[in-house]
């Protein structure tokens, strides 16, 4: 311990005197220090403060290669869920404008979209959230430092401001919640210099124009989806399958809809280089792995959505012995969110084996704080976490995919009920409902417990949420069938599912 | 009725010889429609489509804030909408006739009435009569809108039976009534840009949670719909003929002698519906009805007091007037009669949605009913306002959307009531109804992860919404016992 104190004394300036005093006294300055002011970190910090603890949050955004940066709140608020859903909404409103004509509204087509106006509105809202978070931390008496934190020793964090000024903080317990950042395909020439990622897209002041989105993740499809919806020439380049890890039948329906909606797809293609043209456009060359040929085209914007990597490099984890997964780089935690070092914890996207979702990070962060300071022993339940992909035709799901269920239980032991349906609102609007589909995967034995529920259609998130609750309660197929539907909605079709895949019968719902 | 369709399909499935009689007595103004019943022709379907038209009007306004550019104010054309809606309904009428044919169900467009045991007389619109006998009968004649019984009501007023096929824009409209029919219609008419007034005798949405009902009314008022409370019309006169014409309405206060007058293009009566049971010869076969309401009491197998006569749908006493309930009851009835099944229709915790401008989804007990049944001290109410993300950018109301969950403390904090006021309330509520059917408790609710960002997640505790007005949100999920008004 003596060695540590001496080291701290060398580094501290005048401003750090009181901290030195406390450090010398042996007691860490804070009960809890959270590195990362995103969904998980903020939830944990605020909850801990409720128990009257001395809490600090460090948040710092390393600018993207293109120079984009943002305020407090993390990925979800700044470059994730929030701006994504708002821009998705802008695209949906574009469809609404087309529908409106059928419903009697005299609006001349085509209607044009102004990116700058939308971007500004979205960015202003995000900034209000940054502000709101700062106020909340203040209200809850959580100390906030806009510094980049790294470990000096197991209880000491060195924080660096943007200007290079240093702060030393000590804490009894530390939670790492630094999340992830988009990956660049660095083996592709020009990728770093000329391409952007989701970190940049939502903060663009000018329209991205003709865009190539590389990737098959939900980020890729959601972004390509709304870009198409606001009228931009958009292409998705995929190496292999869409939405890896999701139910593949549903994934296909999602991309099929996008194709009919106007998004172009380059399937089984991998980019080889990106060059800048005199016109400032980008020339992309790629290899079509099916035909073996090389193809090329020019775009205004190239966006990489090829995965995200945990933000652990700068943390200096090796110094303190926090173990990470050698392949993913993510921090290994146990069921209580504890790392390999007893008083150091981790929540959110940075943790290995956990869903990369805001609500799970928040829940995990809160429960962690309750266990650390509130005498609770409740662990986070990561089972049956519902989620929604906000593509032009949304996909909501909870539980197992069909292939996973077959893998776990065998196809003879599961029953899949399914239906193609048409939302009432699509009728007058003369919209194509070919991909509007739902399926329920159940155990076949007597009780018929529901293993997974999948829904493609408008407002998929709203539809799935309540059913996720039901599945948490161990819902069975008979129980769902006893539930009366609300008419007319899309969700009611779930309570009417009765055609099985096994029967081979036509699963198209007729009637209203 | 649509329920007829599913039920007869069910019966036909068991290779029974089935006949359906359907006939629509024209409205006082001469309106009629095809096969399918209220829901398809003059209820749920056209209602939701016109509600959607109104929502799209709002979407148009929002879209400007999201960067969509289009010039002047956009006007709505009633005829374009109504034609589209009627075309769709026509396709449904046709679809039902084809389906009945395919299932070999005999269909007659004739007015059926009992003449003696096991025998009905069917009279078609040309007056031709035929007699039919059957082993069993199912009465599913539904209801029709009630009239006020005042001078000018049948001559000059319309009802929901007329509204959805009105061949001209209704213009400045007075909606009389406080039912969901009244509020839903007033809501979409206003959303289409019309000048709308609602005349209410006493409370809104009788039978629904009154806290929620008042919030619905408030929202409508704040969004341009006028309310005249505690008045009833006593006379309707025509000032000028036309499509629409001009009508003068005289109304009297329920609280005193004050009399007011108003001028409107259209008066829409939505004061209730009456069962079509008085003129179908039920006395000839001894089926008892409630003399006051006209409704038919049945046992839990939908059987009337006459063993071979059953009844389904809106005409049932003490049952909910909802399409899905009727369909479910009908389907299960036939499965019991011909399929050897024993399952009865479960009428408990039936979810419903009111498609007012701010939609209201509900399942289970209203707060006042919960207090009455379980006692104030035994229930816990969790509630929260929320601001849908999609409303932030266009700066729409940030404190109108609302959700509340009522729990029974004595029974493991079981969720016994669910109420949500916000966009897509029906989609949100459906899943919660399923969960409530599975015996959902507050603890299970708390341990379920929310989907982000959607409105429905506000009902799940694990997510903390982060809107701009931060201080307001510290009251998220504030515990509140009983006292509300």
CSV table of C-alpha atoms in Angstrom, one decimal, chain A residues 83-468:
chain,number,residue,atom,x,y,z
A,83,UNK,CA,-31.5,8.9,-32.9
A,84,UNK,CA,-32.0,5.6,-34.7
A,85,UNK,CA,-35.7,5.4,-33.7
A,86,UNK,CA,-36.3,9.1,-34.5
A,87,UNK,CA,-34.8,8.7,-38.0
A,88,UNK,CA,-36.8,5.5,-38.4
A,89,UNK,CA,-39.8,7.5,-37.5
A,90,UNK,CA,-39.0,10.1,-40.1
A,91,UNK,CA,-38.9,7.3,-42.7
A,92,UNK,CA,-42.1,5.8,-41.5
A,93,UNK,CA,-43.7,9.2,-41.8
A,94,UNK,CA,-42.6,9.2,-45.4
A,95,UNK,CA,-44.7,6.1,-45.9
A,96,UNK,CA,-47.5,7.7,-43.9
A,97,UNK,CA,-47.5,10.6,-46.4
A,98,UNK,CA,-48.1,8.1,-49.2
A,99,UNK,CA,-50.8,6.3,-47.3
A,100,UNK,CA,-52.5,9.6,-46.5
A,101,UNK,CA,-53.4,10.1,-50.1
A,102,UNK,CA,-55.4,6.9,-50.2
A,103,UNK,CA,-57.2,8.0,-47.0
A,104,UNK,CA,-58.3,11.3,-48.6
A,105,UNK,CA,-55.6,13.7,-47.8
A,106,UNK,CA,-54.8,15.9,-50.8
A,107,UNK,CA,-51.1,16.0,-50.8
A,108,UNK,CA,-49.1,16.3,-53.9
A,109,UNK,CA,-46.4,13.7,-54.6
A,110,UNK,CA,-43.5,13.3,-54.6
A,111,UNK,CA,-42.7,15.0,-51.3
A,112,UNK,CA,-39.1,15.8,-50.6
A,113,UNK,CA,-37.1,15.3,-47.4
A,114,UNK,CA,-34.7,17.7,-45.9
A,115,UNK,CA,-31.9,15.8,-44.1
A,116,UNK,CA,-30.5,18.9,-42.3
A,117,UNK,CA,-33.9,19.8,-40.8
A,118,UNK,CA,-34.4,16.3,-39.5
A,119,UNK,CA,-30.8,15.9,-38.3
A,120,UNK,CA,-30.9,19.2,-36.4
A,121,UNK,CA,-34.2,18.2,-34.7
A,122,UNK,CA,-32.8,14.9,-33.7
A,123,UNK,CA,-29.5,16.3,-32.5
A,124,UNK,CA,-31.3,19.0,-30.5
A,125,UNK,CA,-33.4,16.3,-28.8
A,126,UNK,CA,-30.3,14.2,-28.0
A,127,UNK,CA,-28.6,17.3,-26.6
A,128,UNK,CA,-31.6,17.9,-24.3
A,129,UNK,CA,-31.1,14.3,-23.0
A,130,UNK,CA,-27.4,15.0,-22.4
A,131,UNK,CA,-28.4,18.0,-20.4
A,132,UNK,CA,-31.2,16.0,-18.6
A,133,UNK,CA,-28.7,13.4,-17.6
A,134,UNK,CA,-26.3,16.0,-16.1
A,135,UNK,CA,-29.2,17.5,-14.1
A,136,UNK,CA,-30.2,14.1,-12.9
A,137,UNK,CA,-26.7,13.3,-11.7
A,138,UNK,CA,-26.6,16.6,-9.9
A,139,UNK,CA,-30.0,16.0,-8.3
A,140,UNK,CA,-28.9,12.6,-7.1
A,141,UNK,CA,-25.6,14.0,-5.9
A,142,UNK,CA,-23.5,11.9,-8.2
A,143,UNK,CA,-20.2,13.5,-9.1
A,144,UNK,CA,-19.6,13.6,-12.8
A,145,UNK,CA,-16.2,13.9,-14.4
A,146,UNK,CA,-15.8,14.4,-18.2
A,147,UNK,CA,-12.5,12.4,-18.2
A,148,UNK,CA,-11.1,9.4,-19.8
A,149,UNK,CA,-10.5,6.8,-17.0
A,150,UNK,CA,-7.8,4.2,-16.8
A,151,UNK,CA,-6.6,2.0,-13.9
A,152,UNK,CA,-3.5,2.9,-12.0
A,153,UNK,CA,-4.1,0.3,-9.4
A,154,UNK,CA,-7.1,-1.8,-8.3
A,155,UNK,CA,-8.7,1.1,-6.4
A,156,UNK,CA,-7.3,4.0,-8.3
A,157,UNK,CA,-8.4,5.5,-11.5
A,158,UNK,CA,-6.4,8.1,-13.4
A,159,UNK,CA,-8.7,10.5,-15.3
A,160,UNK,CA,-7.5,12.5,-18.3
A,161,UNK,CA,-9.4,15.5,-19.6
A,162,UNK,CA,-9.6,16.4,-23.2
A,163,UNK,CA,-6.9,19.0,-22.6
A,164,UNK,CA,-4.6,16.5,-20.9
A,165,UNK,CA,-5.2,17.5,-17.3
A,166,UNK,CA,-5.0,14.6,-14.9
A,167,UNK,CA,-7.3,13.7,-12.0
A,168,UNK,CA,-6.7,10.8,-9.6
A,169,UNK,CA,-9.8,9.1,-8.1
A,170,UNK,CA,-10.0,6.3,-5.6
A,171,UNK,CA,-12.9,4.1,-4.9
A,172,UNK,CA,-14.0,1.2,-2.8
A,173,UNK,CA,-15.8,-0.4,-5.7
A,174,UNK,CA,-15.5,0.2,-9.4
A,175,UNK,CA,-17.9,-0.6,-12.2
A,176,UNK,CA,-16.7,-0.7,-15.8
A,177,UNK,CA,-19.4,0.3,-18.3
A,178,UNK,CA,-17.5,1.7,-21.2
A,179,UNK,CA,-19.6,-0.1,-23.9
A,180,UNK,CA,-18.4,-0.6,-27.4
A,181,UNK,CA,-17.5,1.3,-30.6
A,182,UNK,CA,-18.0,0.4,-34.2
A,183,UNK,CA,-15.3,-1.7,-35.9
A,184,UNK,CA,-13.6,-0.6,-39.1
A,185,UNK,CA,-12.6,-3.2,-41.6
A,186,UNK,CA,-9.0,-2.0,-41.5
A,187,UNK,CA,-7.8,-4.5,-44.1
A,188,UNK,CA,-9.9,-2.6,-46.7
A,189,UNK,CA,-7.8,0.2,-48.1
A,190,UNK,CA,-9.5,3.6,-47.5
A,191,UNK,CA,-11.9,2.2,-45.0
A,192,UNK,CA,-10.7,4.4,-42.1
A,193,UNK,CA,-10.1,7.6,-44.2
A,194,UNK,CA,-13.2,7.7,-46.2
A,195,UNK,CA,-15.9,5.6,-44.4
A,196,UNK,CA,-18.2,6.6,-41.6
A,197,UNK,CA,-20.0,4.5,-39.0
A,198,UNK,CA,-23.1,4.8,-36.9
A,199,UNK,CA,-21.0,7.1,-34.6
A,200,UNK,CA,-21.1,9.7,-37.4
A,201,UNK,CA,-24.3,9.1,-39.3
A,202,UNK,CA,-26.7,10.6,-36.8
A,203,UNK,CA,-24.5,13.7,-36.5
A,204,UNK,CA,-24.1,14.5,-40.2
A,205,UNK,CA,-25.1,18.1,-40.9
A,206,UNK,CA,-25.6,17.4,-44.6
A,207,UNK,CA,-27.4,14.5,-46.3
A,208,UNK,CA,-25.3,11.4,-46.8
A,209,UNK,CA,-26.6,11.1,-50.3
A,210,UNK,CA,-26.2,7.9,-52.2
A,211,UNK,CA,-25.0,5.6,-49.5
A,212,UNK,CA,-23.5,2.1,-49.3
A,213,UNK,CA,-24.0,0.4,-45.9
A,214,UNK,CA,-21.6,-2.5,-45.4
A,215,UNK,CA,-22.8,-5.1,-43.0
A,216,UNK,CA,-25.7,-7.4,-42.2
A,217,UNK,CA,-26.2,-6.5,-38.6
A,218,UNK,CA,-29.4,-4.9,-37.3
A,219,UNK,CA,-27.4,-1.6,-37.3
A,220,UNK,CA,-26.8,-2.0,-41.0
A,221,UNK,CA,-30.3,-2.9,-41.9
A,222,UNK,CA,-32.0,-0.3,-39.7
A,223,UNK,CA,-29.8,2.5,-41.0
A,224,UNK,CA,-30.2,1.4,-44.6
A,225,UNK,CA,-33.9,1.1,-44.0
A,226,UNK,CA,-34.4,4.7,-42.9
A,227,UNK,CA,-32.0,6.1,-45.4
A,228,UNK,CA,-34.2,4.4,-48.1
A,229,UNK,CA,-37.3,5.7,-46.4
A,230,UNK,CA,-36.2,9.3,-46.6
A,231,UNK,CA,-35.6,9.0,-50.3
A,232,UNK,CA,-31.9,8.3,-50.5
A,233,UNK,CA,-30.3,5.8,-53.0
A,234,UNK,CA,-29.2,3.1,-50.6
A,235,UNK,CA,-27.4,-0.2,-51.0
A,236,UNK,CA,-26.6,-2.9,-48.4
A,237,UNK,CA,-23.5,-5.0,-48.9
A,238,UNK,CA,-23.6,-8.3,-47.1
A,239,UNK,CA,-20.9,-10.9,-46.8
A,240,UNK,CA,-23.2,-13.8,-45.9
A,241,UNK,CA,-26.5,-14.0,-43.9
A,242,UNK,CA,-28.5,-11.1,-42.6
A,243,UNK,CA,-29.1,-10.7,-38.8
A,244,UNK,CA,-26.8,-13.5,-37.6
A,245,UNK,CA,-28.1,-14.9,-34.4
A,246,UNK,CA,-31.7,-14.0,-35.1
A,247,UNK,CA,-34.3,-16.4,-36.5
A,248,UNK,CA,-33.3,-16.8,-40.1
A,249,UNK,CA,-36.7,-17.2,-41.6
A,250,UNK,CA,-37.7,-13.9,-40.0
A,251,UNK,CA,-34.4,-12.3,-41.1
A,252,UNK,CA,-35.2,-13.2,-44.7
A,253,UNK,CA,-38.6,-11.7,-44.5
A,254,UNK,CA,-37.1,-8.5,-43.1
A,255,UNK,CA,-34.6,-8.2,-46.0
A,256,UNK,CA,-37.2,-9.3,-48.6
A,257,UNK,CA,-39.4,-6.4,-47.5
A,258,UNK,CA,-36.5,-4.0,-47.6
A,259,UNK,CA,-35.8,-5.1,-51.2
A,260,UNK,CA,-39.4,-4.4,-52.2
A,261,UNK,CA,-39.3,-1.1,-50.3
A,262,UNK,CA,-36.4,0.0,-52.5
A,263,UNK,CA,-33.1,-0.8,-50.7
A,264,UNK,CA,-30.6,-2.5,-53.0
A,265,UNK,CA,-28.7,-5.5,-51.8
A,266,UNK,CA,-25.3,-6.8,-52.8
A,267,UNK,CA,-25.3,-10.3,-51.4
A,268,UNK,CA,-22.3,-12.5,-50.9
A,269,UNK,CA,-20.0,-9.5,-51.6
A,270,UNK,CA,-17.0,-8.2,-49.7
A,271,UNK,CA,-15.4,-4.8,-50.1
A,272,UNK,CA,-11.8,-4.7,-51.2
A,273,UNK,CA,-11.0,-1.0,-51.4
A,274,UNK,CA,-12.4,2.6,-51.1
A,275,UNK,CA,-10.9,5.4,-53.1
A,276,UNK,CA,-11.8,9.1,-53.3
A,277,UNK,CA,-12.7,10.5,-56.7
A,278,UNK,CA,-12.1,14.0,-58.0
A,279,UNK,CA,-15.8,14.7,-57.6
A,280,UNK,CA,-15.4,13.9,-53.9
A,281,UNK,CA,-17.5,10.8,-54.4
A,282,UNK,CA,-16.2,7.5,-53.2
A,283,UNK,CA,-15.3,4.7,-55.5
A,284,UNK,CA,-15.9,1.3,-53.9
A,285,UNK,CA,-14.5,-1.9,-55.3
A,286,UNK,CA,-15.8,-5.3,-54.1
A,287,UNK,CA,-15.6,-8.9,-54.8
A,288,UNK,CA,-18.7,-10.9,-55.5
A,289,UNK,CA,-17.8,-14.3,-53.8
A,290,UNK,CA,-20.5,-16.1,-55.8
A,291,UNK,CA,-19.4,-15.2,-59.2
A,292,UNK,CA,-15.8,-14.5,-58.3
A,293,UNK,CA,-15.9,-11.2,-60.2
A,294,UNK,CA,-14.8,-7.8,-59.1
A,295,UNK,CA,-17.4,-5.0,-59.3
A,296,UNK,CA,-17.3,-1.3,-58.6
A,297,UNK,CA,-19.6,1.7,-58.1
A,298,UNK,CA,-19.5,5.2,-56.7
A,299,UNK,CA,-21.3,6.5,-53.6
A,300,UNK,CA,-21.5,9.8,-51.7
A,301,UNK,CA,-21.2,7.9,-48.4
A,302,UNK,CA,-19.8,4.6,-47.3
A,303,UNK,CA,-21.0,3.5,-43.8
A,304,UNK,CA,-19.4,0.5,-42.0
A,305,UNK,CA,-21.7,-1.6,-39.8
A,306,UNK,CA,-19.6,-4.7,-39.5
A,307,UNK,CA,-19.7,-5.1,-35.8
A,308,UNK,CA,-18.8,-3.4,-32.6
A,309,UNK,CA,-15.8,-3.9,-30.3
A,310,UNK,CA,-15.6,-3.3,-26.6
A,311,UNK,CA,-13.9,-0.2,-25.4
A,312,UNK,CA,-11.2,-1.7,-23.1
A,313,UNK,CA,-7.9,-0.7,-24.6
A,314,UNK,CA,-7.5,2.6,-22.8
A,315,UNK,CA,-8.6,1.1,-19.5
A,316,UNK,CA,-5.3,-0.5,-18.6
A,317,UNK,CA,-7.1,-3.7,-17.4
A,318,UNK,CA,-4.0,-5.8,-17.4
A,319,UNK,CA,-2.5,-3.6,-14.7
A,320,UNK,CA,-5.2,-4.7,-12.3
A,321,UNK,CA,-5.8,-8.2,-13.6
A,322,UNK,CA,-9.3,-7.9,-15.0
A,323,UNK,CA,-9.7,-10.8,-17.4
A,324,UNK,CA,-11.1,-10.4,-20.8
A,325,UNK,CA,-12.2,-12.9,-23.5
A,326,UNK,CA,-9.2,-13.3,-25.8
A,327,UNK,CA,-11.4,-13.4,-28.9
A,328,UNK,CA,-13.9,-10.7,-28.3
A,329,UNK,CA,-12.0,-8.5,-25.9
A,330,UNK,CA,-15.0,-8.3,-23.7
A,331,UNK,CA,-14.8,-8.4,-19.9
A,332,UNK,CA,-15.6,-11.8,-18.4
A,333,UNK,CA,-18.1,-11.5,-15.6
A,334,UNK,CA,-20.0,-14.0,-13.4
A,335,UNK,CA,-23.8,-14.0,-12.7
A,336,UNK,CA,-23.3,-11.1,-10.2
A,337,UNK,CA,-21.5,-9.0,-12.8
A,338,UNK,CA,-18.2,-9.4,-10.9
A,339,UNK,CA,-15.0,-9.5,-12.8
A,340,UNK,CA,-11.9,-11.6,-11.9
A,341,UNK,CA,-11.0,-8.8,-9.5
A,342,UNK,CA,-13.3,-9.0,-6.4
A,343,UNK,CA,-14.3,-5.3,-6.1
A,344,UNK,CA,-14.4,-4.5,-9.8
A,345,UNK,CA,-17.6,-5.1,-11.7
A,346,UNK,CA,-18.8,-4.6,-15.3
A,347,UNK,CA,-22.2,-4.1,-16.9
A,348,UNK,CA,-23.5,-3.4,-20.4
A,349,UNK,CA,-22.1,-4.0,-23.9
A,350,UNK,CA,-18.6,-4.5,-22.5
A,351,UNK,CA,-19.5,-7.7,-20.8
A,352,UNK,CA,-19.0,-11.1,-22.4
A,353,UNK,CA,-22.0,-13.3,-23.2
A,354,UNK,CA,-24.6,-10.6,-22.5
A,355,UNK,CA,-27.2,-9.1,-24.9
A,356,UNK,CA,-26.0,-5.7,-26.1
A,357,UNK,CA,-29.2,-3.9,-25.2
A,358,UNK,CA,-30.0,-0.8,-23.2
A,359,UNK,CA,-32.7,-2.2,-21.0
A,360,UNK,CA,-30.5,-5.2,-19.9
A,361,UNK,CA,-27.6,-2.8,-19.1
A,362,UNK,CA,-29.9,-0.6,-17.1
A,363,UNK,CA,-31.5,-3.5,-15.2
A,364,UNK,CA,-28.1,-5.1,-14.6
A,365,UNK,CA,-26.7,-1.8,-13.4
A,366,UNK,CA,-29.5,-1.2,-11.0
A,367,UNK,CA,-29.6,-4.7,-9.6
A,368,UNK,CA,-25.8,-4.5,-9.1
A,369,UNK,CA,-26.1,-1.3,-7.1
A,370,UNK,CA,-28.9,-2.9,-5.0
A,371,UNK,CA,-26.7,-5.9,-4.3
A,372,UNK,CA,-23.6,-3.8,-3.5
A,373,UNK,CA,-25.3,-1.3,-1.3
A,374,UNK,CA,-28.9,-2.3,-0.6
A,375,UNK,CA,-28.7,-5.7,0.9
A,376,UNK,CA,-30.4,-7.3,-2.1
A,377,UNK,CA,-29.3,-10.6,-3.5
A,378,UNK,CA,-31.4,-10.5,-6.7
A,379,UNK,CA,-29.3,-11.5,-9.7
A,380,UNK,CA,-30.1,-10.3,-13.3
A,381,UNK,CA,-32.2,-12.7,-15.3
A,382,UNK,CA,-30.9,-12.6,-18.9
A,383,UNK,CA,-33.4,-15.2,-20.1
A,384,UNK,CA,-36.3,-14.3,-22.5
A,385,UNK,CA,-35.1,-10.8,-23.1
A,386,UNK,CA,-37.4,-9.3,-25.8
A,387,UNK,CA,-36.0,-7.1,-28.6
A,388,UNK,CA,-37.0,-5.3,-31.7
A,389,UNK,CA,-35.2,-4.6,-35.0
A,390,UNK,CA,-36.5,-1.3,-36.3
A,391,UNK,CA,-36.2,-2.0,-40.0
A,392,UNK,CA,-38.9,-0.5,-42.4
A,393,UNK,CA,-41.1,-3.5,-41.5
A,394,UNK,CA,-40.3,-4.0,-37.9
A,395,UNK,CA,-39.3,-7.4,-36.3
A,396,UNK,CA,-40.0,-8.0,-32.7
A,397,UNK,CA,-39.1,-11.2,-30.9
A,398,UNK,CA,-38.7,-12.9,-27.5
A,399,UNK,CA,-37.3,-16.3,-26.6
A,400,UNK,CA,-35.8,-18.9,-28.9
A,401,UNK,CA,-35.5,-18.7,-32.6
A,402,UNK,CA,-37.0,-21.7,-34.4
A,403,UNK,CA,-33.6,-23.1,-35.3
A,404,UNK,CA,-32.4,-22.8,-31.7
A,405,UNK,CA,-35.6,-24.5,-30.4
A,406,UNK,CA,-35.0,-27.4,-32.8
A,407,UNK,CA,-31.4,-27.6,-31.7
A,408,UNK,CA,-32.3,-27.7,-28.0
A,409,UNK,CA,-35.4,-29.9,-28.2
A,410,UNK,CA,-35.5,-31.7,-31.5
A,411,UNK,CA,-38.0,-30.9,-34.3
A,412,UNK,CA,-40.3,-33.7,-33.1
A,413,UNK,CA,-40.7,-32.0,-29.8
A,414,UNK,CA,-41.6,-28.6,-30.9
A,415,UNK,CA,-44.7,-27.2,-32.6
A,416,UNK,CA,-44.6,-24.0,-34.6
A,417,UNK,CA,-47.9,-22.0,-35.1
A,418,UNK,CA,-47.7,-19.4,-37.8
A,419,UNK,CA,-49.8,-16.9,-39.8
A,420,UNK,CA,-49.4,-14.4,-42.6
A,421,UNK,CA,-51.7,-11.5,-41.9
A,422,UNK,CA,-52.6,-8.1,-43.3
A,423,UNK,CA,-52.7,-5.0,-41.0
A,424,UNK,CA,-56.1,-3.3,-41.5
A,425,UNK,CA,-54.4,0.0,-42.2
A,426,UNK,CA,-52.6,-1.5,-45.2
A,427,UNK,CA,-55.9,-2.3,-47.0
A,428,UNK,CA,-57.1,1.2,-47.9
A,429,UNK,CA,-53.4,2.3,-48.3
A,430,UNK,CA,-53.0,-0.6,-50.9
A,431,UNK,CA,-49.7,-1.6,-49.2
A,432,UNK,CA,-48.0,-4.9,-49.7
A,433,UNK,CA,-48.3,-7.2,-46.7
A,434,UNK,CA,-46.5,-10.2,-48.1
A,435,UNK,CA,-43.9,-10.2,-45.3
A,436,UNK,CA,-46.3,-9.5,-42.5
A,437,UNK,CA,-45.9,-12.7,-40.6
A,438,UNK,CA,-45.8,-14.2,-37.1
A,439,UNK,CA,-44.9,-17.5,-35.5
A,440,UNK,CA,-45.0,-19.0,-32.1
A,441,UNK,CA,-42.6,-21.8,-31.2
A,442,UNK,CA,-43.9,-24.1,-28.5
A,443,UNK,CA,-43.0,-27.3,-26.8
A,444,UNK,CA,-45.1,-30.1,-28.2
A,445,UNK,CA,-45.8,-32.0,-25.0
A,446,UNK,CA,-49.1,-31.6,-23.1
A,447,UNK,CA,-48.5,-28.2,-21.5
A,448,UNK,CA,-47.2,-26.6,-24.7
A,449,UNK,CA,-45.1,-24.0,-23.1
A,450,UNK,CA,-44.1,-21.1,-25.4
A,451,UNK,CA,-40.4,-21.0,-26.2
A,452,UNK,CA,-40.3,-18.2,-28.6
A,453,UNK,CA,-42.5,-15.6,-30.3
A,454,UNK,CA,-41.7,-13.8,-33.5
A,455,UNK,CA,-43.6,-10.9,-35.1
A,456,UNK,CA,-43.0,-8.9,-38.3
A,457,UNK,CA,-45.2,-5.9,-38.8
A,458,UNK,CA,-45.9,-2.3,-37.8
A,459,UNK,CA,-45.2,-1.4,-34.2
A,460,UNK,CA,-43.6,-4.8,-33.5
A,461,UNK,CA,-42.0,-3.5,-30.3
A,462,UNK,CA,-45.4,-2.5,-28.9
A,463,UNK,CA,-46.9,-5.9,-29.9
A,464,UNK,CA,-44.1,-8.0,-28.3
A,465,UNK,CA,-43.6,-6.3,-25.0
A,466,UNK,CA,-46.7,-7.6,-23.3
A,467,UNK,CA,-46.2,-11.1,-24.6
A,468,UNK,CA,-42.7,-11.1,-23.2
